[in-house]
XYZ file of C-alpha atoms in Angstrom:
554
model
C 134.612 126.432 25.694
C 134.707 128.827 28.655
C 132.627 126.508 30.776
C 134.749 123.533 29.796
C 137.921 125.441 30.620
C 136.426 126.571 33.880
C 135.478 123.047 34.853
C 138.907 121.753 34.051
C 140.584 124.303 36.343
C 138.383 123.800 39.459
C 140.146 122.891 42.693
C 139.291 122.620 46.416
C 139.172 126.395 46.888
C 136.593 126.654 44.094
C 134.390 124.014 45.763
C 134.697 125.768 49.108
C 133.781 129.059 47.437
C 130.764 127.394 45.783
C 129.722 125.954 49.185
C 129.902 129.390 50.736
C 127.815 130.826 47.905
C 125.179 128.014 48.082
C 125.141 127.294 51.808
C 121.771 128.876 52.163
C 120.236 126.563 49.539
C 122.016 123.557 51.025
C 120.752 124.303 54.512
C 117.232 125.025 53.318
C 116.844 121.819 51.263
C 118.561 119.739 53.908
C 116.342 121.158 56.630
C 113.137 120.603 54.661
C 113.975 116.977 53.742
C 115.162 116.156 57.225
C 112.053 117.752 58.658
C 109.881 115.575 56.446
C 111.832 112.512 57.594
C 111.362 113.479 61.231
C 107.662 113.941 60.694
C 107.416 110.517 59.021
C 109.451 108.870 61.793
C 107.289 110.230 64.577
C 103.906 110.269 62.851
C 104.107 106.688 61.472
C 101.820 104.658 63.779
C 103.516 101.852 65.718
C 102.919 98.212 64.763
C 102.914 95.536 67.464
C 103.402 91.818 66.988
C 102.259 89.103 69.372
C 103.295 85.497 68.679
C 102.927 82.077 70.280
C 105.323 79.159 69.977
C 103.939 75.669 69.293
C 106.143 72.601 69.787
C 105.759 69.592 67.481
C 105.968 66.603 69.818
C 106.628 63.110 68.531
C 104.228 60.322 69.424
C 104.623 58.972 72.914
C 104.605 55.285 71.938
C 107.688 54.134 69.980
C 107.216 53.976 66.225
C 108.610 50.409 66.223
C 105.555 49.295 68.224
C 102.786 51.407 66.671
C 102.909 53.285 63.380
C 100.672 56.324 63.036
C 98.385 56.517 59.997
C 99.146 60.254 59.468
C 102.623 60.183 57.932
C 102.997 63.587 56.248
C 105.897 65.843 57.201
C 105.315 68.470 59.875
C 106.168 71.396 57.570
C 103.772 70.118 54.944
C 101.037 69.589 57.504
C 101.528 73.129 58.890
C 101.111 74.580 55.399
C 97.918 72.563 54.909
C 96.573 73.719 58.283
C 97.461 77.316 57.406
C 95.348 77.123 54.272
C 92.442 75.806 56.338
C 92.821 78.409 59.080
C 93.172 81.306 56.621
C 89.803 80.709 55.035
C 87.407 83.559 54.541
C 84.990 82.273 57.167
C 87.597 81.980 59.924
C 89.149 85.370 59.225
C 85.785 87.108 59.047
C 84.826 85.616 62.407
C 88.023 86.963 63.970
C 87.592 90.408 62.347
C 84.010 90.694 63.551
C 84.797 89.290 66.978
C 87.563 91.830 67.696
C 86.273 94.611 65.443
C 89.468 94.834 63.379
C 90.156 97.103 60.383
C 87.201 99.351 61.109
C 88.250 102.185 58.794
C 89.506 99.861 56.082
C 86.222 97.981 55.992
C 84.384 101.225 55.374
C 86.381 102.289 52.333
C 87.928 99.057 50.985
C 86.374 95.849 49.569
C 86.289 92.982 52.035
C 88.700 90.919 49.906
C 91.331 93.657 50.296
C 90.804 93.650 54.049
C 91.133 89.848 54.183
C 94.302 90.039 52.107
C 95.741 92.606 54.528
C 94.930 90.352 57.452
C 96.551 87.348 55.782
C 99.688 89.451 55.333
C 99.519 90.412 59.018
C 99.507 86.748 60.109
C 103.056 85.430 60.480
C 103.858 81.694 60.569
C 107.561 80.920 60.955
C 109.025 77.411 61.128
C 111.725 76.549 63.642
C 114.124 73.884 62.355
C 116.996 72.008 63.920
C 119.659 69.540 62.804
C 118.527 66.005 63.688
C 119.776 62.547 62.792
C 117.647 60.799 60.162
C 117.073 57.229 61.434
C 116.593 55.890 57.908
C 119.762 57.249 56.322
C 121.828 57.919 59.436
C 122.712 61.397 58.186
C 121.992 64.748 59.808
C 119.107 66.611 58.265
C 117.019 69.694 58.976
C 113.697 68.929 60.665
C 110.876 71.189 61.809
C 110.603 70.920 65.584
C 108.337 73.926 66.295
C 106.724 76.956 64.703
C 105.417 80.347 65.746
C 102.049 81.894 64.990
C 101.985 85.693 65.184
C 99.820 88.669 64.289
C 100.742 92.274 63.601
C 98.482 95.177 64.553
C 98.387 98.711 65.899
C 96.691 97.778 69.179
C 98.922 95.582 71.383
C 96.021 94.096 73.362
C 94.028 93.192 70.253
C 97.185 91.865 68.673
C 97.695 89.458 71.586
C 94.058 88.316 71.487
C 94.087 87.687 67.746
C 97.384 85.789 68.016
C 95.875 83.610 70.779
C 92.777 83.016 68.638
C 94.907 81.952 65.683
C 96.979 79.667 67.907
C 93.815 77.968 69.139
C 92.673 77.480 65.551
C 95.992 75.860 64.629
C 95.881 73.497 67.610
C 92.258 72.496 67.046
C 92.684 72.141 63.294
C 95.696 69.864 63.746
C 93.763 67.665 66.178
C 90.727 67.552 63.896
C 92.843 66.926 60.822
C 94.747 64.023 62.355
C 91.601 62.480 63.843
C 89.706 62.720 60.563
C 92.590 61.342 58.521
C 93.066 58.377 60.854
C 89.313 57.685 60.803
C 89.159 57.992 57.014
C 92.163 55.705 56.655
C 90.565 53.102 58.912
C 87.246 53.265 57.045
C 88.950 52.952 53.666
C 91.038 49.973 54.742
C 87.951 48.360 56.309
C 86.093 48.660 53.015
C 89.069 47.187 51.173
C 89.207 44.295 53.654
C 85.499 43.597 53.100
C 85.982 43.671 49.338
C 88.875 41.208 49.548
C 86.852 39.004 51.899
C 83.962 38.862 49.424
C 86.436 38.012 46.679
C 87.909 35.189 48.768
C 84.456 33.773 49.537
C 83.650 33.769 45.823
C 86.958 32.081 44.997
C 86.358 29.506 47.739
C 82.969 28.711 46.219
C 84.612 28.415 42.781
C 87.243 26.033 44.171
C 84.596 23.880 45.869
C 82.513 23.760 42.683
C 85.608 22.915 40.637
C 86.569 20.107 43.038
C 83.053 18.746 42.911
C 82.924 18.853 39.115
C 86.378 17.331 38.551
C 86.674 15.247 41.709
C 88.233 12.229 39.969
C 90.643 14.120 37.700
C 92.204 16.608 40.135
C 96.004 16.796 40.168
C 96.231 15.288 43.664
C 94.321 12.214 42.372
C 96.731 11.623 39.493
C 98.773 9.077 41.441
C 95.576 7.309 42.541
C 94.227 7.160 38.976
C 97.575 5.900 37.723
C 97.522 3.163 40.364
C 93.939 2.216 39.503
C 94.825 2.135 35.803
C 97.815 -0.158 36.411
C 95.803 -2.410 38.722
C 92.997 -2.716 36.156
C 95.541 -3.715 33.523
C 97.000 -6.347 35.870
C 93.560 -7.694 36.712
C 92.684 -7.924 33.004
C 95.878 -9.874 32.385
C 95.067 -12.161 35.338
C 91.528 -12.702 34.054
C 92.869 -13.455 30.568
C 95.219 -16.025 32.087
C 92.399 -17.529 34.154
C 90.099 -17.601 31.149
C 92.762 -19.323 29.063
C 93.232 -21.892 31.835
C 89.467 -22.492 32.069
C 89.282 -22.815 28.298
C 92.047 -25.426 28.326
C 90.245 -27.228 31.135
C 86.996 -27.160 29.181
C 88.640 -28.618 26.098
C 90.213 -31.321 28.248
C 86.899 -32.201 29.902
C 85.084 -32.256 26.605
C 87.736 -34.617 25.276
C 87.351 -36.899 28.306
C 83.586 -36.898 28.023
C 83.747 -37.770 24.343
C 85.482 -41.077 25.167
C 82.906 -42.146 27.784
C 79.435 -43.707 27.657
C 77.202 -41.356 29.668
C 74.174 -43.681 29.852
C 75.849 -46.837 31.129
C 75.910 -47.783 34.780
C 79.356 -48.671 35.835
C 80.478 -49.301 32.300
C 77.628 -51.750 31.187
C 76.167 -51.136 27.746
C 72.448 -52.113 27.519
C 69.970 -51.777 24.661
C 68.580 -48.579 26.170
C 72.059 -47.077 26.422
C 72.804 -48.123 22.865
C 69.521 -46.633 21.736
C 70.298 -43.350 23.482
C 73.773 -43.221 21.965
C 72.389 -43.954 18.488
C 69.751 -41.246 18.894
C 72.449 -38.758 19.900
C 74.632 -39.624 16.937
C 71.600 -39.547 14.633
C 70.673 -36.076 15.732
C 74.243 -34.896 15.273
C 74.422 -36.392 11.790
C 70.974 -35.154 10.760
C 72.016 -31.576 11.535
C 75.045 -31.990 9.318
C 73.765 -34.106 6.404
C 70.584 -34.460 4.413
C 68.008 -37.197 5.217
C 69.210 -39.192 2.182
C 72.749 -39.500 3.445
C 73.788 -43.132 3.908
C 74.950 -42.631 7.505
C 71.722 -40.903 8.416
C 69.645 -43.746 6.846
C 71.758 -46.404 8.587
C 71.436 -44.749 12.011
C 67.718 -44.394 11.452
C 67.248 -48.116 10.709
C 69.324 -49.118 13.730
C 67.300 -46.815 16.003
C 64.017 -48.255 14.680
C 65.259 -51.790 15.310
C 66.268 -51.022 18.924
C 63.021 -49.128 19.497
C 61.076 -52.204 18.459
C 63.143 -54.305 20.863
C 62.998 -51.913 23.823
C 59.660 -50.244 23.129
C 61.173 -46.662 23.695
C 60.084 -44.567 20.735
C 60.509 -41.068 22.250
C 63.999 -39.571 21.896
C 63.159 -35.969 22.749
C 65.627 -36.095 25.644
C 68.447 -36.847 23.272
C 67.453 -33.911 21.142
C 67.405 -31.635 24.177
C 70.811 -32.874 25.296
C 72.154 -32.384 21.813
C 70.673 -28.846 21.745
C 72.475 -27.999 24.977
C 75.734 -29.297 23.603
C 75.339 -27.273 20.397
C 74.588 -24.140 22.344
C 77.701 -24.659 24.462
C 79.758 -25.205 21.359
C 78.288 -22.042 19.787
C 79.229 -19.992 22.831
C 82.829 -21.223 22.588
C 82.933 -20.479 18.877
C 81.569 -16.933 19.343
C 84.342 -16.198 21.788
C 86.936 -17.190 19.225
C 85.373 -16.114 15.921
C 83.131 -13.425 14.506
C 79.483 -13.929 13.569
C 80.403 -14.406 9.895
C 82.674 -17.397 10.574
C 81.467 -20.647 8.877
C 81.537 -22.651 12.127
C 79.402 -20.045 13.892
C 76.936 -19.988 11.018
C 76.783 -23.809 10.936
C 76.161 -24.120 14.669
C 73.432 -21.497 14.523
C 71.694 -23.446 11.705
C 71.910 -26.717 13.663
C 70.499 -25.083 16.799
C 67.662 -23.506 14.813
C 66.796 -26.843 13.213
C 66.737 -28.649 16.562
C 64.669 -25.891 18.196
C 62.117 -26.107 15.354
C 62.031 -29.910 15.597
C 61.478 -29.800 19.361
C 58.826 -27.131 18.966
C 56.811 -29.414 16.673
C 56.967 -32.300 19.158
C 54.986 -32.660 22.341
C 56.488 -32.054 25.726
C 58.654 -35.008 26.681
C 57.463 -37.278 29.438
C 59.122 -37.578 32.769
C 60.463 -40.959 31.905
C 61.949 -39.583 28.688
C 63.641 -36.785 30.550
C 64.996 -39.250 33.091
C 66.161 -41.528 30.373
C 68.239 -38.787 28.748
C 70.198 -38.115 31.922
C 73.691 -39.647 32.035
C 74.047 -42.618 34.391
C 77.833 -43.058 34.463
C 79.196 -41.405 37.694
C 82.536 -40.523 36.086
C 80.741 -38.942 33.178
C 78.495 -37.019 35.522
C 81.586 -35.781 37.421
C 83.220 -34.583 34.227
C 79.971 -32.979 33.140
C 79.779 -31.114 36.463
C 83.382 -29.912 36.096
C 82.637 -28.808 32.535
C 79.607 -26.816 33.700
C 81.712 -25.201 36.431
C 84.424 -24.313 33.917
C 81.859 -22.791 31.565
C 80.342 -20.820 34.459
C 83.779 -19.539 35.447
C 84.457 -18.521 31.874
C 81.188 -16.567 31.691
C 81.982 -14.890 35.019
C 85.529 -14.037 33.913
C 84.172 -12.641 30.685
C 81.767 -10.391 32.580
C 84.557 -9.289 34.933
C 86.827 -8.529 32.031
C 84.167 -6.383 30.348
C 83.730 -4.424 33.586
C 87.490 -3.972 33.961
C 87.852 -2.831 30.344
C 85.161 -0.222 30.964
C 86.912 0.943 34.148
C 90.264 0.967 32.349
C 88.834 3.295 29.700
C 87.449 5.518 32.461
C 90.838 5.659 34.257
C 92.582 6.416 30.974
C 90.142 9.267 30.303
C 90.848 10.639 33.768
C 94.590 10.607 33.135
C 94.102 12.335 29.778
C 91.990 15.100 31.346
C 94.295 15.620 34.330
C 96.832 17.989 32.616
C 94.092 20.282 31.311
C 92.233 20.257 34.617
C 95.500 20.744 36.479
C 96.243 23.946 34.523
C 92.811 25.397 35.312
C 92.976 24.173 38.899
C 96.439 25.664 39.506
C 95.322 29.029 38.090
C 92.239 29.023 40.314
C 94.217 27.999 43.402
C 96.935 30.549 42.636
C 94.322 33.309 42.345
C 92.797 32.171 45.628
C 96.187 32.120 47.383
C 97.069 35.584 46.051
C 93.722 36.926 47.224
C 94.283 35.303 50.619
C 97.715 36.905 50.949
C 96.318 40.302 49.945
C 93.466 39.857 52.397
C 95.877 38.942 55.195
C 98.033 41.962 54.384
C 95.019 44.279 54.348
C 93.816 42.773 57.652
C 97.191 43.539 59.204
C 96.978 47.054 57.808
C 93.456 47.336 59.176
C 94.689 46.413 62.647
C 97.445 49.016 62.345
C 94.931 51.623 61.156
C 92.618 50.783 64.041
C 95.446 51.178 66.543
C 96.478 54.422 64.813
C 92.899 55.656 65.084
C 92.867 54.977 68.821
C 96.315 56.546 69.046
C 95.012 59.814 67.608
C 91.810 59.566 69.616
C 93.763 59.309 72.863
C 96.198 62.027 71.652
C 99.183 59.704 71.957
C 100.488 60.394 68.472
C 102.387 63.365 67.132
C 100.755 66.532 68.451
C 101.102 70.300 68.661
C 101.800 71.609 72.163
C 101.627 75.275 73.094
C 104.848 75.983 74.964
C 104.803 79.796 74.854
C 101.454 81.573 74.591
C 101.074 84.981 73.034
C 101.562 87.898 75.431
C 100.742 91.608 75.096
C 103.725 93.197 73.298
C 105.404 96.053 75.119
C 107.486 97.395 72.252
C 106.422 97.866 68.650
C 108.224 95.944 65.968
C 107.860 98.843 63.521
C 108.640 101.524 62.571
C 112.307 101.686 63.483
C 112.367 105.382 64.287
C 116.162 105.804 64.783
C 116.767 104.133 61.439
C 114.222 106.391 59.753
C 115.800 109.500 61.304
C 119.258 108.406 60.245
C 118.130 107.652 56.716
C 116.293 110.992 56.633
C 119.498 112.806 57.624
C 121.513 111.022 54.958
C 118.829 111.706 52.371
C 118.555 115.368 53.459
C 122.310 115.931 53.143
C 122.320 114.302 49.746
C 119.385 116.432 48.606
C 120.999 119.661 49.917
C 124.348 119.102 48.278
C 122.719 117.801 45.125
C 120.546 120.871 44.762
C 123.634 123.086 45.309
C 125.532 121.174 42.625
C 122.639 121.563 40.187
C 122.314 125.301 40.879
C 126.062 125.855 40.526
C 126.200 124.032 37.239
C 123.348 126.120 35.845
C 124.933 129.465 36.987
C 126.790 131.226 34.059
C 128.329 134.073 36.147
C 132.099 134.766 35.948
C 133.682 134.305 39.314
C 137.256 135.130 40.316
C 140.443 135.601 38.368
C 140.242 132.069 36.926
C 136.986 132.928 35.272
C 138.424 136.077 33.717
C 141.465 134.206 32.476
C 139.236 131.469 31.008
C 137.209 134.056 29.082
C 139.855 136.680 28.089
C 142.847 134.362 27.939
C 144.667 137.182 29.780
C 145.440 137.469 33.454
C 143.946 140.534 35.270
C 146.259 143.204 36.599
C 144.749 143.107 40.108
C 141.932 141.462 42.124
C 139.725 143.663 44.249
C 137.803 141.688 46.944
C 134.072 142.163 47.533
C 133.368 144.775 50.156
C 130.241 144.178 52.200
C 128.030 147.116 53.050
C 125.392 147.589 55.715
C 122.643 146.150 53.561
C 124.578 142.957 53.004
C 125.281 142.544 56.689
C 121.654 143.155 57.592
C 120.453 140.589 55.039
C 122.858 137.964 56.303
C 121.652 138.444 59.869
C 118.019 138.047 58.782
C 118.763 134.894 56.856
C 120.773 133.476 59.756
C 117.967 134.229 62.182
C 115.398 132.603 59.844
C 117.507 129.466 59.555
C 117.913 129.170 63.304
C 114.206 129.672 63.842
C 113.295 127.065 61.216
C 115.697 124.567 62.765
C 114.275 125.089 66.255
C 110.717 124.797 64.924
C 111.546 121.550 63.085
C 113.096 120.071 66.220
C 110.036 121.057 68.284
C 107.640 119.549 65.724
């Protein structure tokens, strides 16, 4: 309660009294801390920094004319180069070359030394506000960067900074050259792959055209025209055949009313005999030998043979056989093989052929005798033969046209299916050709970009300010350390005084008596110094002055 009451009644005079009581402690602590700060400020070894400035130059040839194959941002590329430069091998070469971190290498692992060196290397980007040509808005772009190194020896610091700068410049050149070469090689391989694909597709198209030459989509109009023309020709042949058939029927009718073996219309015994033989043969193929007409014709023929002496009528049989064969051909064109007329004509022809086969070869006179002698009949017979020949030719032509018509129809039926496959094949070929053309254009650009980097006409790093030997250290900041030491010393002195005062339980002054006794004292007698006190104060003052002078000297 006394301490609480005492604290609650403190004022400025109490603090001043406490300062006077503790000034020795304050000065001692302050002097010691400040002395330590001074020692640190002046003993701390200086650190020098040497740095070089590298400008990032844009490519000399306008981008609209030639596009470089290395398109990464400058800041990104600098970070990549930094990782390459800061490899263990490169740093160890620099350390050994300039004999850096001698003491550290003796007592620390090499990885710790390398880590310290990496921390000593400083890479700072220099940016500026530029106008982005794509968006038209201002943006921050890296236009340069600095490469620096911190060390205790200014000369070595400058040399190491120059060595690092050279590594950055060379690595950038190597990196861009390798990337442009790799890009060109990759695109060249892609172009070759697309070229092989196109050659294969070309071979497939040629093979497809060869296999389906007549049913390709571009031949559809031709096949349609051939199909229509074949149909028209078949109709024309049918019309011609019908006309020839009508002509044949007409000629046969005319010939049936004429006497072929008369000369100029005269009817002699020989002509009558030939006519009777012809009718007899026709009747004998139709009726049995016992038929009255057959018997009558036979008696009449025998009577005329006795008168004329011509007993051989093989010629008539041959003529009749030719007529039956012609009639059979006409019947087969109209009817099927099972038709009664066709069957009858075949039986008559077979009977005549067997009869002729049993007889001897007719004489020349018999053959001559069976030839028609009427000129008009001969003319009609010639026209009939021509009509029959035309009919056979038209029939053959029609069969050929029907076969071609079926072929053209098959072509038209296959065209849609072939067209689908053909379009897919052609579309694949065209797509491959477009991709190949695009990759060829890219290959040309990559080749130009490769030459651009080879001739150092692209974006490049240019050393605009080499590293120089630093004249002033960058650290430590000795005035700042001294100032901070003074502030810290004052704080420590007053803090120690405050702690000592708070731990002191002595009663001081009238306020302390009042706080304890709750009664005011009758009088206050001040402290009277004696000779011993004065002597002690002088010694302490002299010690403080000496310590201060010694600290300043140190």
